[in-house]
């Protein structure tokens, strides 16, 4: 495997211009969508089958030191999890990990069962009715295989989205958190940078200025499939009890034990 | 900010009919292997019922795909820890078992009967699988309520048994085979599975705690309490208790058990997707 690539989204630098969202749409030829009213500048409310990069506009009343409304901006994307629920769920093998560590859906193999949609802990994967397949950020698979960074990172005018080798970006991000803390952003923190943390680390990780929950991110996302053995054993236990109950109901009694005739 | 997969009515039917197919088959095979010669009618009905049901299940599963012609892509891989992958394989393998058992159940030759019992014995495990894996599939998703329902597979299995047996009961009644011993054995088996189902349902809700909300106190709560717990479990018990000699009442109870089984799949799937 090649050295793992990553995207580091430093939300403290985001100005909400949505260059990334537009660049993603154009490079990936994602179709038109009817905008929706979300009560703010954000559009759409969530990832769709045609929106893979999404700038979130989060209003946090009273969060500024002077009591003003804080406006948090975050360019959100598929996290390309090291332990990816979507990948584990896919029964066709359409979802695969590239040699760079990114997670991609092979559109020629996906049969549209939608199990991945229900298995992403971040609600990233969306179903496209017209192709009948599941869609999500590809980490610009075509670009990274031709020596280019993802379109969103390329377009970002403030370097809020940075692209590079994962280890280098994590080191850089750590320094940035310290610098921000020194500037008084006491809640500044990394999300998904730690490979020893949740989901084995995210290959698209973030620097947040507040708690993950403020950004509608789960504090401690878990791999959906972690309980498959326990749940299966419970089902097997149920099968044994039910099977025994049915067996005892059908067994001949009062005639000196079970008997059988052809 | 999670997304539901939009598994709607076709999948509700698939879960429901798959439970009946699995339950009817393993009941038939158990009756065939451990019952008496007089239980062979039960076995035959169970085998013959599971065959068209599993065929229908296969069709529903394919029709619900975004690209139905790519169904065979599920056969490219075999993922042992993925319920969706195993399930696709199991529908096929179980289908073969129901076919062979059904054909053999039409023969009266003793050697065929012996073979049928052996095949049925192995098929029991695929019947169990088909009836329960759908619950494990849901409990291994990322969606709230589903992901917390550790006992969903176990519950679906018990419900598969109770609905599978109820379906056999109804067919026996409709075809005039509701006679003597066999009928009472069926009823007894159904009551046992329903008691297990009730216990699992209580345990499931207890373990879910606050996550049980969509089921027990939301928009779908009346359907859950009235349709599943009332009509599907309590009323059939009462009917069988007060009128256990009247076949027609027994058949009505079986019909209500089927309604309850459908409601269970419906509320579980739709309550967080609607
Ligand atoms: S964020 Fe969701 S879609 Fe992206 S890799 Fe992780 S599980 Fe898959
Ligand atoms: S919808 Fe496609 S990509 Fe998603 S799990 Fe099913 S086959 Fe795999």
XYZ file of N, CA and C in Angstrom, chain B:
822
model
N -27.647 13.057 12.220
C -27.545 13.323 10.776
C -27.328 12.027 10.003
N -28.056 10.992 10.373
C -27.864 9.712 9.698
C -28.906 9.555 8.609
N -28.643 8.623 7.714
C -29.585 8.444 6.605
C -30.236 7.079 6.662
N -31.559 7.024 6.504
C -32.229 5.727 6.411
C -32.055 5.160 5.008
N -32.070 3.836 4.877
C -31.811 3.226 3.565
C -33.034 3.164 2.651
N -34.175 3.616 3.151
C -35.430 3.485 2.387
C -35.722 2.050 1.984
N -35.669 1.191 2.972
C -36.159 -0.175 2.782
C -37.603 -0.145 3.234
N -38.523 -0.090 2.272
C -39.903 0.096 2.680
C -40.764 -1.144 2.432
N -41.941 -0.985 1.810
C -42.901 -2.093 1.852
C -42.359 -3.419 1.316
N -41.554 -3.363 0.256
C -41.071 -4.646 -0.283
C -40.221 -5.380 0.750
N -39.464 -4.598 1.501
C -38.590 -5.230 2.488
C -39.393 -5.664 3.720
N -40.457 -4.911 4.054
C -41.353 -5.366 5.135
C -41.902 -6.747 4.774
N -42.373 -6.878 3.531
C -42.911 -8.171 3.081
C -41.827 -9.235 3.057
N -40.647 -8.823 2.622
C -39.549 -9.792 2.567
C -39.233 -10.326 3.967
N -39.101 -9.417 4.936
C -38.801 -9.844 6.310
C -39.903 -10.764 6.830
N -41.157 -10.374 6.550
C -42.311 -11.126 7.059
C -42.368 -12.523 6.429
N -42.312 -12.568 5.098
C -42.443 -13.857 4.411
C -41.209 -14.736 4.635
N -40.039 -14.108 4.730
C -38.828 -14.883 5.024
C -38.927 -15.545 6.392
N -39.509 -14.825 7.358
C -39.703 -15.405 8.689
C -40.637 -16.604 8.624
N -41.738 -16.455 7.881
C -42.692 -17.564 7.772
C -42.034 -18.755 7.067
N -41.326 -18.468 5.963
C -40.693 -19.552 5.203
C -39.721 -20.315 6.106
N -38.846 -19.563 6.806
C -37.877 -20.219 7.687
C -38.581 -20.983 8.806
N -39.561 -20.338 9.435
C -40.269 -20.956 10.557
C -41.047 -22.187 10.133
N -41.753 -22.093 9.003
C -42.539 -23.238 8.530
C -41.614 -24.402 8.198
N -40.461 -24.076 7.601
C -39.548 -25.152 7.207
C -38.951 -25.846 8.428
N -38.443 -25.053 9.370
C -37.803 -25.765 10.489
C -38.826 -26.488 11.348
N -40.055 -25.955 11.415
C -41.100 -26.688 12.127
C -41.399 -28.009 11.410
N -41.515 -27.933 10.092
C -41.783 -29.140 9.315
C -40.673 -30.164 9.531
N -39.437 -29.705 9.457
C -38.317 -30.637 9.555
C -38.217 -31.231 10.963
N -38.544 -30.422 11.971
C -38.507 -30.953 13.336
C -39.629 -31.976 13.517
N -40.835 -31.648 13.011
C -41.949 -32.593 13.108
C -41.614 -33.875 12.353
N -40.969 -33.720 11.218
C -40.610 -34.860 10.384
C -39.601 -35.766 11.089
N -38.630 -35.135 11.743
C -37.561 -35.903 12.364
C -37.890 -36.421 13.754
N -38.679 -35.665 14.496
C -38.869 -36.034 15.900
C -40.325 -36.345 16.253
N -41.248 -36.116 15.306
C -42.654 -36.405 15.576
C -42.988 -37.829 15.179
N -44.288 -38.087 15.113
C -44.724 -39.433 14.753
C -45.159 -39.460 13.290
N -45.558 -40.613 12.829
C -46.002 -40.748 11.439
C -47.178 -39.826 11.163
N -47.991 -39.597 12.182
C -49.177 -38.773 11.977
C -48.824 -37.282 11.791
N -47.591 -36.932 12.140
C -47.176 -35.533 11.955
C -46.670 -35.280 10.547
N -46.739 -36.311 9.714
C -46.186 -36.116 8.379
C -46.995 -35.090 7.571
N -48.280 -34.986 7.899
C -49.103 -33.976 7.225
C -48.580 -32.576 7.521
N -48.238 -32.347 8.785
C -47.666 -31.052 9.191
C -46.378 -30.796 8.413
N -45.539 -31.835 8.364
C -44.252 -31.674 7.690
C -44.470 -31.317 6.223
N -45.401 -32.051 5.582
C -45.604 -31.801 4.157
C -46.098 -30.376 3.921
N -47.078 -29.943 4.712
C -47.591 -28.576 4.543
C -46.477 -27.558 4.745
N -45.651 -27.778 5.766
C -44.566 -26.837 6.049
C -43.566 -26.754 4.910
N -43.162 -27.916 4.418
C -42.212 -27.931 3.294
C -42.816 -27.234 2.068
N -44.050 -27.632 1.753
C -44.658 -27.107 0.524
C -44.961 -25.618 0.623
N -45.152 -25.131 1.842
C -45.401 -23.704 2.025
C -44.109 -22.900 1.881
N -43.011 -23.448 2.418
C -41.766 -22.668 2.424
C -41.231 -22.449 1.004
N -41.527 -23.386 0.103
C -40.969 -23.259 -1.251
C -41.464 -22.007 -1.998
N -42.785 -21.820 -2.170
C -43.208 -20.604 -2.889
C -42.860 -19.331 -2.128
N -42.865 -19.417 -0.780
C -42.547 -18.204 -0.013
C -41.109 -17.769 -0.244
N -40.190 -18.712 -0.242
C -38.793 -18.304 -0.400
C -38.556 -17.824 -1.833
N -39.307 -18.387 -2.784
C -39.189 -17.894 -4.166
C -39.655 -16.436 -4.232
N -40.767 -16.167 -3.556
C -41.282 -14.799 -3.509
C -40.269 -13.866 -2.827
N -39.670 -14.371 -1.762
C -38.650 -13.588 -1.048
C -37.525 -13.189 -1.999
N -37.062 -14.148 -2.764
C -35.987 -13.858 -3.714
C -36.402 -12.755 -4.680
N -37.630 -12.860 -5.179
C -38.113 -11.849 -6.127
C -38.188 -10.467 -5.475
N -38.704 -10.423 -4.248
C -38.812 -9.136 -3.548
C -37.438 -8.513 -3.360
N -36.501 -9.344 -2.976
C -35.153 -8.860 -2.699
C -34.529 -8.261 -3.957
N -34.701 -8.952 -5.057
C -34.129 -8.473 -6.321
C -34.850 -7.202 -6.770
N -36.188 -7.215 -6.664
C -36.962 -6.074 -7.156
C -36.652 -4.805 -6.377
N -36.234 -4.936 -5.119
C -35.978 -3.742 -4.318
C -34.603 -3.128 -4.579
N -33.756 -3.823 -5.301
C -32.423 -3.278 -5.576
C -32.522 -2.067 -6.503
N -31.523 -1.177 -6.406
C -31.484 -0.038 -7.311
C -31.257 -0.501 -8.745
N -30.445 -1.536 -8.923
C -30.166 -2.096 -10.244
C -30.416 -3.608 -10.162
N -31.699 -4.024 -10.325
C -32.037 -5.442 -10.109
C -31.218 -6.401 -10.959
N -30.828 -5.954 -12.174
C -30.071 -6.871 -13.041
C -28.691 -7.168 -12.470
N -28.266 -6.395 -11.492
C -26.959 -6.667 -10.889
C -27.070 -7.518 -9.629
N -28.206 -8.204 -9.471
C -28.361 -9.024 -8.273
C -27.186 -9.984 -8.115
N -26.755 -10.539 -9.216
C -25.695 -11.550 -9.141
C -24.390 -10.988 -8.591
N -24.262 -9.664 -8.548
C -23.041 -9.089 -7.962
C -22.863 -9.497 -6.502
N -23.984 -9.852 -5.841
C -23.861 -10.312 -4.457
C -23.156 -11.673 -4.407
N -23.151 -12.354 -5.531
C -22.528 -13.679 -5.575
C -21.038 -13.587 -5.913
N -20.549 -12.365 -6.146
C -19.116 -12.186 -6.387
C -18.340 -12.389 -5.098
N -18.985 -12.059 -3.979
C -18.266 -12.076 -2.707
C -19.043 -12.889 -1.683
N -18.310 -13.398 -0.732
C -18.915 -14.086 0.401
C -18.248 -13.488 1.630
N -18.997 -12.640 2.334
C -18.409 -11.970 3.494
C -19.004 -12.595 4.735
N -18.200 -13.312 5.451
C -18.731 -14.107 6.546
C -19.324 -13.241 7.659
N -18.823 -12.023 7.833
C -19.310 -11.205 8.943
C -20.354 -10.189 8.488
N -20.842 -10.322 7.264
C -21.785 -9.338 6.737
C -23.156 -9.987 6.528
N -24.138 -9.629 7.368
C -25.458 -10.269 7.264
C -26.074 -10.125 5.874
N -25.841 -8.995 5.213
C -26.442 -8.795 3.890
C -25.874 -9.802 2.890
N -24.572 -10.019 2.967
C -23.927 -10.956 2.051
C -24.372 -12.389 2.343
N -24.302 -12.783 3.614
C -24.719 -14.140 3.976
C -26.187 -14.358 3.632
N -27.002 -13.324 3.862
C -28.433 -13.448 3.614
C -28.729 -13.753 2.154
N -28.023 -13.065 1.247
C -28.258 -13.304 -0.176
C -27.933 -14.754 -0.525
N -26.824 -15.245 0.029
C -26.460 -16.651 -0.209
C -27.491 -17.581 0.407
N -27.915 -17.232 1.631
C -28.809 -18.136 2.360
C -30.149 -18.280 1.652
N -30.665 -17.210 1.050
C -31.940 -17.312 0.344
C -31.816 -18.363 -0.757
N -30.689 -18.337 -1.461
C -30.474 -19.303 -2.532
C -30.350 -20.732 -2.016
N -29.493 -20.922 -1.014
C -29.268 -22.283 -0.497
C -30.545 -22.820 0.154
N -31.191 -21.964 0.940
C -32.435 -22.388 1.588
C -33.489 -22.737 0.529
N -33.518 -21.963 -0.534
C -34.449 -22.251 -1.632
C -34.263 -23.669 -2.171
N -32.991 -24.071 -2.321
C -32.724 -25.435 -2.798
C -33.272 -26.479 -1.822
N -33.044 -26.221 -0.526
C -33.548 -27.160 0.485
C -35.076 -27.274 0.407
N -35.761 -26.122 0.306
C -37.229 -26.190 0.285
C -37.690 -26.943 -0.959
N -36.958 -26.777 -2.065
C -37.359 -27.451 -3.300
C -37.227 -28.970 -3.152
N -36.055 -29.408 -2.698
C -35.824 -30.855 -2.581
C -36.784 -31.458 -1.546
N -36.950 -30.784 -0.418
C -37.840 -31.315 0.618
C -39.270 -31.389 0.115
N -39.704 -30.367 -0.633
C -41.070 -30.369 -1.147
C -41.283 -31.531 -2.097
N -40.338 -31.743 -2.996
C -40.473 -32.845 -3.954
C -40.531 -34.173 -3.201
N -39.615 -34.345 -2.242
C -39.573 -35.619 -1.513
C -40.823 -35.821 -0.650
N -41.433 -34.718 -0.214
C -42.601 -34.867 0.665
C -43.807 -35.381 -0.108
N -43.736 -35.369 -1.430
C -44.856 -35.866 -2.231
C -44.745 -37.378 -2.458
N -43.597 -37.930 -2.133
C -43.402 -39.369 -2.352
C -43.760 -40.142 -1.078
N -44.231 -41.367 -1.234
C -44.546 -42.141 -0.036
C -43.551 -43.281 0.173
N -42.504 -43.301 -0.626
C -41.531 -44.393 -0.465
C -40.706 -44.184 0.816
N -40.475 -45.237 1.583
C -39.749 -45.095 2.852
C -38.325 -44.589 2.653
N -37.680 -44.974 1.545
C -36.306 -44.497 1.372
C -36.300 -42.994 1.098
N -37.308 -42.524 0.354
C -37.421 -41.084 0.144
C -37.692 -40.362 1.455
N -38.512 -40.995 2.296
C -38.832 -40.372 3.583
C -37.577 -40.244 4.432
N -36.751 -41.270 4.410
C -35.527 -41.223 5.212
C -34.608 -40.120 4.703
N -34.501 -40.038 3.367
C -33.665 -38.991 2.774
C -34.228 -37.612 3.111
N -35.562 -37.498 3.008
C -36.219 -36.222 3.283
C -35.936 -35.764 4.716
N -35.976 -36.712 5.640
C -35.708 -36.348 7.037
C -34.279 -35.864 7.216
N -33.350 -36.544 6.557
C -31.943 -36.126 6.684
C -31.746 -34.739 6.098
N -32.306 -34.527 4.911
C -32.156 -33.211 4.278
C -32.837 -32.146 5.131
N -34.008 -32.483 5.640
C -34.723 -31.542 6.494
C -33.906 -31.180 7.722
N -33.221 -32.174 8.278
C -32.440 -31.926 9.491
C -31.361 -30.877 9.239
N -30.711 -31.003 8.091
C -29.674 -30.005 7.758
C -30.338 -28.663 7.434
N -31.464 -28.732 6.717
C -32.157 -27.509 6.317
C -32.658 -26.682 7.487
N -32.887 -27.340 8.636
C -33.339 -26.620 9.837
C -32.455 -25.396 10.076
N -31.132 -25.590 9.888
C -30.219 -24.502 10.223
C -30.360 -23.325 9.261
N -30.646 -23.639 8.004
C -30.862 -22.544 7.052
C -32.193 -21.860 7.322
N -33.174 -22.616 7.777
C -34.453 -22.022 8.165
C -34.271 -21.050 9.326
N -33.519 -21.486 10.326
C -33.196 -20.611 11.458
C -32.524 -19.340 10.949
N -31.574 -19.544 10.042
C -30.805 -18.399 9.561
C -31.711 -17.390 8.864
N -32.545 -17.887 7.947
C -33.393 -16.975 7.177
C -34.348 -16.203 8.090
N -34.827 -16.881 9.132
C -35.787 -16.226 10.018
C -35.135 -15.157 10.886
N -33.829 -15.264 11.132
C -33.227 -14.362 12.122
C -32.220 -13.369 11.568
N -31.596 -13.653 10.421
C -30.472 -12.797 10.018
C -30.924 -11.364 9.749
N -32.190 -11.197 9.350
C -32.665 -9.848 9.045
C -32.606 -8.948 10.279
N -32.824 -9.549 11.454
C -32.710 -8.772 12.690
C -31.273 -8.381 12.963
N -30.344 -9.306 12.729
C -28.927 -9.003 12.942
C -28.466 -7.951 11.929
N -29.027 -8.021 10.738
C -28.701 -7.036 9.708
C -29.057 -5.622 10.199
N -30.222 -5.486 10.805
C -30.625 -4.169 11.307
C -29.779 -3.750 12.501
N -29.486 -4.690 13.407
C -28.777 -4.295 14.626
C -27.305 -3.997 14.340
N -26.853 -4.263 13.124
C -25.485 -3.899 12.758
C -25.447 -2.744 11.770
N -26.474 -1.930 11.787
C -26.450 -0.702 11.013
C -26.054 0.445 11.953
N -25.976 1.642 11.402
C -25.557 2.789 12.216
C -26.754 3.569 12.752
N -27.967 3.134 12.456
C -29.135 3.941 12.783
C -29.622 3.709 14.204
N -30.013 4.785 14.893
C -30.474 4.644 16.268
C -31.700 3.738 16.333
N -31.906 3.092 17.461
C -32.943 2.090 17.682
C -32.537 0.763 17.023
N -32.327 0.740 15.711
C -31.874 -0.521 15.102
C -30.537 -0.952 15.711
N -29.585 -0.008 15.737
C -28.229 -0.366 16.154
C -28.180 -0.763 17.631
N -29.189 -0.356 18.393
C -29.185 -0.676 19.814
C -29.931 -1.963 20.120
N -30.609 -2.513 19.136
C -31.497 -3.654 19.371
C -30.736 -4.968 19.251
N -29.943 -5.248 20.267
C -29.104 -6.460 20.260
C -29.925 -7.734 20.047
N -31.183 -7.738 20.496
C -31.976 -8.974 20.454
C -32.889 -9.060 19.233
N -32.704 -8.180 18.258
C -33.641 -8.173 17.126
C -33.609 -9.496 16.362
N -32.436 -10.053 16.150
C -32.340 -11.332 15.446
C -33.045 -12.439 16.228
N -32.806 -12.454 17.532
C -33.431 -13.473 18.384
C -34.953 -13.333 18.350
N -35.431 -12.092 18.391
C -36.884 -11.846 18.364
C -37.475 -12.252 17.020
N -36.814 -11.872 15.936
C -37.315 -12.242 14.609
C -37.371 -13.769 14.467
N -36.424 -14.450 15.080
C -36.441 -15.904 14.972
C -37.688 -16.484 15.651
N -37.961 -16.003 16.877
C -39.140 -16.511 17.585
C -40.407 -16.144 16.825
N -40.437 -14.929 16.275
C -41.606 -14.514 15.505
C -41.726 -15.326 14.218
N -40.590 -15.662 13.607
C -40.615 -16.525 12.420
C -41.236 -17.868 12.761
N -40.875 -18.390 13.940
C -41.456 -19.673 14.363
C -42.959 -19.526 14.570
N -43.369 -18.500 15.317
C -44.801 -18.407 15.636
C -45.630 -18.142 14.375
N -45.105 -17.316 13.460
C -45.879 -17.059 12.238
C -45.813 -18.251 11.283
N -44.656 -18.909 11.230
C -44.541 -20.091 10.367
C -45.516 -21.176 10.809
N -45.577 -21.403 12.119
C -46.492 -22.431 12.638
C -47.939 -21.997 12.425
N -48.202 -20.699 12.619
C -49.571 -20.204 12.407
C -49.998 -20.401 10.956
N -49.064 -20.175 10.033
C -49.410 -20.353 8.617
C -49.720 -21.820 8.326
N -48.923 -22.724 8.906
C -49.213 -24.163 8.721
C -50.598 -24.478 9.301
N -50.871 -23.948 10.493
C -52.160 -24.185 11.151
C -53.313 -23.772 10.251
N -53.189 -22.580 9.677
C -54.264 -22.075 8.816
C -54.477 -22.984 7.613
N -53.388 -23.446 7.017
C -53.527 -24.304 5.836
C -54.141 -25.650 6.224
N -53.730 -26.178 7.361
C -54.323 -27.437 7.828
C -55.829 -27.264 8.014
N -56.194 -26.114 8.579
C -57.615 -25.846 8.812
C -58.358 -25.742 7.486
N -57.791 -24.978 6.568
C -58.472 -24.719 5.303
C -58.582 -25.980 4.452
N -57.656 -26.924 4.638
C -57.692 -28.124 3.805
C -58.294 -29.322 4.547
N -58.948 -29.016 5.648
C -59.655 -30.069 6.375
C -58.747 -31.087 7.050
N -57.507 -30.666 7.385
C -56.601 -31.607 8.066
C -56.451 -31.281 9.555
N -57.382 -30.435 10.054
C -57.248 -29.996 11.439
C -57.766 -31.063 12.393
N -57.147 -32.215 12.341
C -57.679 -33.312 13.133
C -56.769 -33.660 14.292
N -57.401 -34.103 15.349
C -56.785 -34.726 16.516
C -55.457 -34.185 16.987
N -54.577 -35.125 17.209
C -53.300 -34.906 17.846
C -52.447 -33.827 17.175
N -52.341 -33.915 15.857
C -51.456 -33.021 15.108
C -51.796 -31.563 15.349
N -53.076 -31.278 15.364
C -53.544 -29.912 15.600
C -53.069 -29.401 16.956
N -53.238 -30.248 17.970
C -52.845 -29.811 19.314
C -51.342 -29.634 19.425
N -50.613 -30.483 18.736
C -49.151 -30.324 18.753
C -48.749 -28.994 18.112
N -49.392 -28.678 16.994
C -49.103 -27.410 16.327
C -49.397 -26.247 17.246
N -50.570 -26.304 17.873
C -50.969 -25.217 18.771
C -49.975 -25.089 19.928
N -49.574 -26.261 20.441
C -48.632 -26.225 21.558
C -47.319 -25.573 21.112
N -46.846 -25.979 19.952
C -45.588 -25.412 19.443
C -45.723 -23.897 19.228
N -46.880 -23.497 18.732
C -47.086 -22.058 18.501
C -47.085 -21.299 19.822
N -47.736 -21.881 20.830
C -47.772 -21.199 22.127
C -46.376 -21.082 22.721
N -45.593 -22.143 22.582
C -44.223 -22.081 23.108
C -43.453 -20.953 22.413
N -43.546 -20.889 21.080
C -42.778 -19.834 20.398
C -43.289 -18.447 20.751
N -44.609 -18.340 20.948
C -45.134 -17.014 21.302
C -44.694 -16.580 22.697
N -44.591 -17.543 23.595
C -44.116 -17.172 24.935
C -42.665 -16.710 24.850
N -41.860 -17.456 24.083
C -40.455 -17.037 23.907
C -40.413 -15.654 23.248
N -41.278 -15.454 22.270
C -41.324 -14.169 21.573
C -41.661 -13.036 22.548
N -42.645 -13.278 23.404
C -43.025 -12.246 24.374
C -41.874 -11.935 25.319
N -41.231 -12.984 25.814
C -40.107 -12.775 26.732
C -39.018 -11.963 26.036
N -38.709 -12.322 24.780
C -37.666 -11.599 24.042
C -38.079 -10.164 23.775
N -39.358 -9.961 23.509
C -39.846 -8.606 23.248
C -39.673 -7.725 24.484
N -40.035 -8.284 25.639
C -39.870 -7.532 26.888
C -38.388 -7.246 27.117
N -37.539 -8.270 26.909
C -36.097 -8.087 27.116
C -35.543 -7.050 26.138
N -35.982 -7.108 24.898
C -35.509 -6.170 23.883
C -35.827 -4.735 24.295
N -37.065 -4.524 24.708
C -37.474 -3.170 25.075
C -36.742 -2.721 26.336
N -36.595 -3.653 27.262
C -35.858 -3.329 28.487
C -34.430 -2.911 28.172
N -33.766 -3.674 27.319
C -32.369 -3.378 26.987
C -32.251 -2.100 26.165
N -33.260 -1.823 25.358
C -33.217 -0.618 24.525
C -33.306 0.645 25.369
N -34.080 0.588 26.451
C -34.264 1.787 27.273
C -34.838 2.917 26.449
N -34.148 4.065 26.494
C -34.667 5.248 25.799
C -34.694 5.055 24.290
N -33.836 4.159 23.779
C -33.779 3.953 22.327
C -35.036 3.260 21.796
N -35.873 2.739 22.693
C -37.093 2.043 22.255
C -38.193 3.014 21.852
N -37.937 4.301 22.031
C -38.959 5.324 21.787
C -39.738 5.177 20.480
N -39.057 5.019 19.337
C -39.812 4.957 18.084
C -40.857 3.838 18.098
N -40.577 2.801 18.886
C -41.467 1.653 18.929
C -42.615 1.889 19.902
N -42.285 2.287 21.118
C -43.287 2.217 22.182
C -43.985 3.533 22.478
N -43.449 4.664 21.998
C -44.159 5.884 22.357
C -44.294 6.890 21.216
N -43.827 6.526 20.047
C -43.939 7.473 18.941
C -45.237 7.328 18.174
N -45.161 7.790 16.936
C -46.279 7.739 16.006
C -46.734 6.291 15.772
N -45.783 5.352 15.872
C -46.094 3.953 15.571
C -46.516 3.160 16.802
N -46.552 3.846 17.962
C -46.848 3.137 19.205
C -48.219 2.443 19.194
N -49.295 3.115 18.700
C -50.593 2.425 18.711
C -50.551 1.118 17.927
N -49.839 1.154 16.802
C -49.729 -0.053 15.986
C -48.934 -1.127 16.727
N -47.876 -0.679 17.395
C -47.048 -1.627 18.135
C -47.848 -2.283 19.260
N -48.471 -1.443 20.087
C -49.194 -2.002 21.242
C -50.456 -2.735 20.808
N -51.221 -2.098 19.912
C -52.489 -2.700 19.499
C -52.284 -3.859 18.541
N -51.477 -3.625 17.501
C -51.345 -4.606 16.431
C -50.462 -5.785 16.801
N -49.297 -5.495 17.385
C -48.391 -6.604 17.703
C -48.732 -7.226 19.058
N -48.664 -6.395 20.112
C -48.838 -6.962 21.458
C -50.280 -7.429 21.666
N -51.251 -6.598 21.269
C -52.658 -6.954 21.480
C -53.140 -8.019 20.514
N -53.361 -7.587 19.275
C -53.939 -8.478 18.263
C -53.026 -9.668 17.961
N -51.732 -9.441 17.960
C -50.819 -10.486 17.507
C -50.381 -11.464 18.583
N -50.429 -11.063 19.848
C -49.935 -11.980 20.886
C -50.988 -12.273 21.960
N -51.553 -11.227 22.570
C -52.451 -11.461 23.708
C -53.776 -12.076 23.257
N -54.406 -11.484 22.243
C -55.712 -11.991 21.799
C -55.635 -13.459 21.352
N -54.647 -13.849 20.524
C -54.578 -15.271 20.144
C -54.457 -16.205 21.350
N -53.679 -15.767 22.344
C -53.557 -16.581 23.557
C -54.913 -16.759 24.230
N -55.621 -15.629 24.381
C -56.928 -15.672 25.051
C -57.883 -16.565 24.259
N -57.916 -16.377 22.933
C -58.805 -17.182 22.089
C -58.503 -18.665 22.257
N -57.234 -19.018 22.191
C -56.881 -20.436 22.302
C -57.187 -20.980 23.688
N -57.110 -20.103 24.677
C -57.354 -20.554 26.048
C -58.841 -20.816 26.285
N -59.681 -19.865 25.837
C -61.118 -20.013 26.145
C -61.804 -20.988 25.187
N -61.284 -21.166 23.992
C -62.006 -22.001 23.030
C -61.075 -22.989 22.353
N -60.302 -23.705 23.167
C -59.281 -24.557 22.553
C -59.874 -25.769 21.841
N -61.173 -26.015 21.991
C -61.773 -27.147 21.279
C -62.337 -26.743 19.923
N -62.536 -25.448 19.735
C -63.169 -25.005 18.489
C -62.096 -24.703 17.447
N -62.102 -25.505 16.392
C -61.067 -25.348 15.369
C -61.094 -23.966 14.717
N -62.312 -23.484 14.460
C -62.416 -22.195 13.762
C -61.778 -21.082 14.598
N -61.952 -21.156 15.909
C -61.343 -20.132 16.765
C -59.813 -20.264 16.730
N -59.353 -21.508 16.727
C -57.912 -21.743 16.618
C -57.356 -21.169 15.326
N -58.136 -21.316 14.254
C -57.692 -20.777 12.965
C -57.679 -19.250 12.996
N -58.689 -18.672 13.644
C -58.726 -17.212 13.770
C -57.497 -16.727 14.552
N -57.188 -17.440 15.627
C -56.004 -17.059 16.422
C -54.756 -17.101 15.545
N -54.650 -18.132 14.713
C -53.479 -18.238 13.833
C -53.414 -17.051 12.870
N -54.574 -16.656 12.344
C -54.597 -15.511 11.427
C -54.114 -14.252 12.148
N -54.523 -14.095 13.402
C -54.105 -12.904 14.148
C -52.598 -12.930 14.431
N -52.074 -14.119 14.660
C -50.621 -14.226 14.884
C -49.871 -13.742 13.637
N -50.409 -14.090 12.473
C -49.779 -13.625 11.230
C -49.842 -12.103 11.125
N -50.992 -11.541 11.492
C -51.111 -10.075 11.482
C -50.045 -9.474 12.392
N -49.893 -10.046 13.581
C -48.897 -9.542 14.529
C -47.487 -9.607 13.958
N -47.179 -10.707 13.274
C -45.846 -10.855 12.684
C -45.575 -9.792 11.636
N -46.600 -9.485 10.859
C -46.439 -8.437 9.841
C -46.244 -7.082 10.505
N -47.059 -6.811 11.526
C -46.959 -5.521 12.218
C -45.568 -5.356 12.834
N -45.027 -6.438 13.386
C -43.689 -6.349 13.982
C -42.671 -5.854 12.949
N -42.653 -6.500 11.769
C -41.692 -6.084 10.734
C -41.982 -4.656 10.285
N -43.259 -4.351 10.159
C -43.644 -3.019 9.691
C -43.173 -1.926 10.657
N -43.480 -2.084 11.925
C -43.104 -1.001 12.853
C -41.589 -0.911 13.011
N -40.912 -2.053 13.028
C -39.461 -2.005 13.196
C -38.817 -1.281 12.012
N -39.260 -1.613 10.801
C -38.636 -0.988 9.631
C -39.085 0.457 9.439
N -40.378 0.698 9.559
C -40.901 1.998 9.163
C -40.778 3.068 10.240
N -40.730 2.670 11.513
C -40.799 3.693 12.558
C -39.640 4.675 12.473
N -38.451 4.230 12.009
C -37.379 5.225 11.927
C -37.124 5.681 10.490
N -37.935 5.177 9.555
C -37.708 5.598 8.165
C -38.811 6.496 7.646
N -39.964 6.448 8.297
C -41.108 7.178 7.748
C -40.968 8.683 7.974
